[in-house]
Amino acid sequence: MRHPVRPAGRFLHRLRAHLCQGGLIAYPTESSYGLGCLPDYVPALRKVIALKKRPQHKGLIVIAADFSQLQSLLAPLTTTEITTITQQWPAPRTLLLPVRRRQVLPALRGRGRQTLAVRIPDLATARFLCRAVGRPLVSTSCNRAGKKACRTEREVRRQFGRRVMILSGRTGGRKQPSQIVDWVSGKRLR
């Protein structure tokens, strides 16, 4: 079942319902397809982790259309910090930012971590998807742990079959995944 990456009308309603019921989606990002779900829904997060066979101590990345979609997940930041952060986006740059502990599930941030990996994607279609859904989305590479990330719809279908709703589209063509930078230390982790 193919779906356009720029959903409209009836499909947008189906997409929102699918996500609200814990469904998973695969969609184009800057370098590959991303595997996503709503970031505050535990059963969906568990499905992503199980489907990828990902170690549970690792956190997941959350993408958004703009910074306002992320603010409820993050610890309060000063106006200067927000300005500095938002000037770096949209870009293939993921930042580890301090988290609001009670609002962010351990499965999302990673066991024992006090930060959350967040990004405003460089790829306009990924931002459009978050805007259309009205929420941020989990964005982990669409692959099983240790395998190459899926760069086409066909590769997604081969690895995951019908376990995910695929939103068709072209990736941004980048060869490498986004950088990951710890905001507090400035250290580049990927």
mmCIF file of C-alpha atoms in Angstrom:
data_model
loop_
_atom_site.group_PDB
_atom_site.id
_atom_site.type_symbol
_atom_site.label_atom_id
_atom_site.label_comp_id
_atom_site.label_asym_id
_atom_site.label_seq_id
_atom_site.Cartn_x
_atom_site.Cartn_y
_atom_site.Cartn_z
ATOM 1 C CA MET A 1 0.000 0.000 0.000
ATOM 2 C CA ARG A 2 1.730 3.193 -1.199
ATOM 3 C CA HIS A 3 0.938 6.579 0.238
ATOM 4 C CA PRO A 4 2.117 9.996 -0.923
ATOM 5 C CA VAL A 5 4.489 11.821 1.398
ATOM 6 C CA ARG A 6 2.355 14.949 1.154
ATOM 7 C CA PRO A 7 -0.871 13.569 2.584
ATOM 8 C CA ALA A 8 -4.177 15.331 2.081
ATOM 9 C CA GLY A 9 -7.810 14.940 3.043
ATOM 10 C CA ARG A 10 -8.969 11.435 3.785
ATOM 11 C CA PHE A 11 -5.442 10.020 3.820
ATOM 12 C CA LEU A 12 -4.319 12.536 6.451
ATOM 13 C CA HIS A 13 -7.182 11.386 8.659
ATOM 14 C CA ARG A 14 -6.128 7.732 8.172
ATOM 15 C CA LEU A 15 -2.500 8.592 8.895
ATOM 16 C CA ARG A 16 -3.357 10.359 12.164
ATOM 17 C CA ALA A 17 -5.619 7.487 13.216
ATOM 18 C CA HIS A 18 -2.890 4.953 12.372
ATOM 19 C CA LEU A 19 -0.353 6.835 14.513
ATOM 20 C CA CYS A 20 -2.799 7.373 17.405
ATOM 21 C CA GLN A 21 -3.488 3.618 17.462
ATOM 22 C CA GLY A 22 0.220 2.887 17.842
ATOM 23 C CA GLY A 23 0.968 2.324 14.184
ATOM 24 C CA LEU A 24 4.399 2.765 12.662
ATOM 25 C CA ILE A 25 5.279 4.706 9.539
ATOM 26 C CA ALA A 26 8.273 4.765 7.195
ATOM 27 C CA TYR A 27 8.980 8.085 5.494
ATOM 28 C CA PRO A 28 11.791 9.856 3.625
ATOM 29 C CA THR A 29 14.390 11.841 5.587
ATOM 30 C CA GLU A 30 17.653 13.524 4.603
ATOM 31 C CA SER A 31 19.688 10.325 4.043
ATOM 32 C CA SER A 32 17.317 7.362 4.259
ATOM 33 C CA TYR A 33 13.811 6.376 5.196
ATOM 34 C CA GLY A 34 12.952 7.022 8.828
ATOM 35 C CA LEU A 35 10.904 4.697 10.983
ATOM 36 C CA GLY A 36 8.502 6.664 13.105
ATOM 37 C CA CYS A 37 5.633 6.805 15.542
ATOM 38 C CA LEU A 38 4.246 9.252 18.071
ATOM 39 C CA PRO A 39 6.921 9.966 20.693
ATOM 40 C CA ASP A 40 4.588 9.773 23.690
ATOM 41 C CA TYR A 41 2.930 6.424 23.006
ATOM 42 C CA VAL A 42 4.681 3.559 24.842
ATOM 43 C CA PRO A 43 3.258 0.624 22.807
ATOM 44 C CA ALA A 44 4.408 2.283 19.569
ATOM 45 C CA LEU A 45 7.883 2.972 20.963
ATOM 46 C CA ARG A 46 8.142 -0.667 22.005
ATOM 47 C CA LYS A 47 7.120 -1.751 18.491
ATOM 48 C CA VAL A 48 9.864 0.401 16.943
ATOM 49 C CA ILE A 49 12.488 -1.005 19.306
ATOM 50 C CA ALA A 50 11.330 -4.598 18.737
ATOM 51 C CA LEU A 51 11.007 -4.240 14.962
ATOM 52 C CA LYS A 52 14.497 -2.780 14.666
ATOM 53 C CA LYS A 53 15.894 -5.233 17.247
ATOM 54 C CA ARG A 54 17.456 -2.145 18.822
ATOM 55 C CA PRO A 55 19.059 -2.225 22.269
ATOM 56 C CA GLN A 56 16.632 -0.655 24.762
ATOM 57 C CA HIS A 57 19.246 1.558 26.430
ATOM 58 C CA LYS A 58 19.674 3.608 23.237
ATOM 59 C CA GLY A 59 17.449 6.609 22.787
ATOM 60 C CA LEU A 60 15.514 7.594 19.675
ATOM 61 C CA ILE A 61 15.551 10.824 17.671
ATOM 62 C CA VAL A 62 12.481 13.054 17.549
ATOM 63 C CA ILE A 63 11.892 15.378 14.594
ATOM 64 C CA ALA A 64 9.496 18.296 14.366
ATOM 65 C CA ALA A 65 8.209 20.903 11.941
ATOM 66 C CA ASP A 66 9.534 23.678 14.176
ATOM 67 C CA PHE A 67 10.928 24.225 17.658
ATOM 68 C CA SER A 68 7.503 24.878 19.207
ATOM 69 C CA GLN A 69 6.563 21.215 18.596
ATOM 70 C CA LEU A 70 9.528 20.136 20.752
ATOM 71 C CA GLN A 71 9.193 22.521 23.694
ATOM 72 C CA SER A 72 6.870 20.356 25.785
ATOM 73 C CA LEU A 73 9.498 17.576 25.708
ATOM 74 C CA LEU A 74 12.471 19.743 26.654
ATOM 75 C CA ALA A 75 13.604 21.358 29.889
ATOM 76 C CA PRO A 76 13.047 25.122 29.909
ATOM 77 C CA LEU A 77 15.644 27.031 27.903
ATOM 78 C CA THR A 78 16.472 30.727 27.898
ATOM 79 C CA THR A 79 15.458 32.900 24.972
ATOM 80 C CA THR A 80 19.131 33.166 23.988
ATOM 81 C CA GLU A 81 19.536 29.372 24.037
ATOM 82 C CA ILE A 82 16.408 28.908 21.932
ATOM 83 C CA THR A 83 17.638 31.485 19.405
ATOM 84 C CA THR A 84 21.062 29.835 19.174
ATOM 85 C CA ILE A 85 19.514 26.381 18.753
ATOM 86 C CA THR A 86 16.911 27.368 16.175
ATOM 87 C CA GLN A 87 19.517 29.199 14.060
ATOM 88 C CA GLN A 88 21.124 25.790 13.427
ATOM 89 C CA TRP A 89 17.946 24.362 11.857
ATOM 90 C CA PRO A 90 16.546 23.139 9.564
ATOM 91 C CA ALA A 91 19.587 20.979 9.001
ATOM 92 C CA PRO A 92 20.771 17.366 9.178
ATOM 93 C CA ARG A 93 21.993 18.134 12.710
ATOM 94 C CA THR A 94 20.537 16.380 15.729
ATOM 95 C CA LEU A 95 21.063 17.989 19.120
ATOM 96 C CA LEU A 96 20.962 16.275 22.508
ATOM 97 C CA LEU A 97 19.023 18.719 24.674
ATOM 98 C CA PRO A 98 18.031 18.547 28.366
ATOM 99 C CA VAL A 99 14.712 16.803 28.785
ATOM 100 C CA ARG A 100 11.583 17.279 30.891
ATOM 101 C CA ARG A 101 11.903 14.015 32.724
ATOM 102 C CA ARG A 102 8.216 13.336 33.372
ATOM 103 C CA GLN A 103 7.088 14.208 29.859
ATOM 104 C CA VAL A 104 9.652 12.062 28.070
ATOM 105 C CA LEU A 105 9.503 8.302 28.322
ATOM 106 C CA PRO A 106 12.694 6.375 29.138
ATOM 107 C CA ALA A 107 12.216 4.302 25.960
ATOM 108 C CA LEU A 108 12.423 7.536 23.975
ATOM 109 C CA ARG A 109 15.349 9.256 25.657
ATOM 110 C CA GLY A 110 17.287 6.072 26.470
ATOM 111 C CA ARG A 111 17.612 4.397 29.844
ATOM 112 C CA GLY A 112 19.417 6.611 32.365
ATOM 113 C CA ARG A 113 19.735 9.582 30.009
ATOM 114 C CA GLN A 114 18.641 13.106 30.831
ATOM 115 C CA THR A 115 18.729 14.356 27.242
ATOM 116 C CA LEU A 116 16.618 13.889 24.145
ATOM 117 C CA ALA A 117 17.895 13.780 20.558
ATOM 118 C CA VAL A 118 15.898 16.294 18.512
ATOM 119 C CA ARG A 119 16.066 17.764 15.013
ATOM 120 C CA ILE A 120 14.232 20.062 12.659
ATOM 121 C CA PRO A 121 15.002 18.148 9.431
ATOM 122 C CA ASP A 122 16.575 19.710 6.401
ATOM 123 C CA LEU A 123 14.184 17.770 4.151
ATOM 124 C CA ALA A 124 11.030 19.862 3.686
ATOM 125 C CA THR A 125 8.810 16.788 3.240
ATOM 126 C CA ALA A 126 9.757 15.493 6.726
ATOM 127 C CA ARG A 127 8.898 18.887 8.258
ATOM 128 C CA PHE A 128 5.664 18.932 6.260
ATOM 129 C CA LEU A 129 4.758 15.509 7.647
ATOM 130 C CA CYS A 130 5.173 16.715 11.253
ATOM 131 C CA ARG A 131 3.137 19.820 10.472
ATOM 132 C CA ALA A 132 0.395 17.753 8.803
ATOM 133 C CA VAL A 133 0.206 15.340 11.751
ATOM 134 C CA GLY A 134 0.375 18.280 14.163
ATOM 135 C CA ARG A 135 2.963 16.573 16.355
ATOM 136 C CA PRO A 136 6.633 15.657 16.465
ATOM 137 C CA LEU A 137 7.566 12.149 15.318
ATOM 138 C CA VAL A 138 10.137 9.551 16.221
ATOM 139 C CA SER A 139 12.730 9.366 13.463
ATOM 140 C CA THR A 140 15.086 6.439 13.690
ATOM 141 C CA SER A 141 16.708 4.951 10.623
ATOM 142 C CA CYS A 142 14.463 2.444 8.910
ATOM 143 C CA ASN A 143 16.469 -0.747 9.289
ATOM 144 C CA ARG A 144 17.101 -3.628 11.616
ATOM 145 C CA ALA A 145 20.046 -3.129 13.980
ATOM 146 C CA GLY A 146 23.299 -3.784 12.158
ATOM 147 C CA LYS A 147 21.759 -3.587 8.651
ATOM 148 C CA LYS A 148 22.036 -0.757 6.125
ATOM 149 C CA ALA A 149 19.370 1.939 6.355
ATOM 150 C CA CYS A 150 16.617 1.684 3.756
ATOM 151 C CA ARG A 151 16.965 4.339 1.068
ATOM 152 C CA THR A 152 13.986 3.324 -1.072
ATOM 153 C CA GLU A 153 10.409 2.244 -0.570
ATOM 154 C CA ARG A 154 11.316 -1.148 -2.024
ATOM 155 C CA GLU A 155 14.039 -1.688 0.616
ATOM 156 C CA VAL A 156 11.564 -0.755 3.374
ATOM 157 C CA ARG A 157 9.042 -3.253 2.022
ATOM 158 C CA ARG A 158 11.750 -5.955 1.815
ATOM 159 C CA GLN A 159 12.823 -5.514 5.460
ATOM 160 C CA PHE A 160 9.475 -4.790 7.114
ATOM 161 C CA GLY A 161 6.696 -5.979 4.827
ATOM 162 C CA ARG A 162 3.317 -4.604 5.844
ATOM 163 C CA ARG A 163 4.263 -3.929 9.461
ATOM 164 C CA VAL A 164 4.703 -0.244 8.651
ATOM 165 C CA MET A 165 2.684 2.264 6.636
ATOM 166 C CA ILE A 166 5.022 3.593 3.947
ATOM 167 C CA LEU A 167 4.829 7.215 2.849
ATOM 168 C CA SER A 168 6.325 7.342 -0.626
ATOM 169 C CA GLY A 169 8.875 9.919 -1.581
ATOM 170 C CA ARG A 170 12.507 10.650 -2.289
ATOM 171 C CA THR A 171 15.084 10.958 0.437
ATOM 172 C CA GLY A 172 17.290 14.042 0.582
ATOM 173 C CA GLY A 173 20.149 12.133 -1.039
ATOM 174 C CA ARG A 174 22.694 12.615 1.760
ATOM 175 C CA LYS A 175 25.226 9.798 2.087
ATOM 176 C CA GLN A 176 25.569 10.072 5.881
ATOM 177 C CA PRO A 177 22.929 10.280 8.633
ATOM 178 C CA SER A 178 22.513 13.483 10.598
ATOM 179 C CA GLN A 179 25.261 14.666 12.916
ATOM 180 C CA ILE A 180 24.524 14.199 16.605
ATOM 181 C CA VAL A 181 25.892 16.891 18.919
ATOM 182 C CA ASP A 182 25.605 17.132 22.703
ATOM 183 C CA TRP A 183 24.315 20.669 23.273
ATOM 184 C CA VAL A 184 25.806 21.082 26.754
ATOM 185 C CA SER A 185 29.345 19.835 26.015
ATOM 186 C CA GLY A 186 29.449 20.698 22.312
ATOM 187 C CA LYS A 187 30.888 17.242 21.649
ATOM 188 C CA ARG A 188 30.032 15.653 18.313
ATOM 189 C CA LEU A 189 28.861 12.063 18.882
ATOM 190 C CA ARG A 190 28.197 11.119 15.238
#
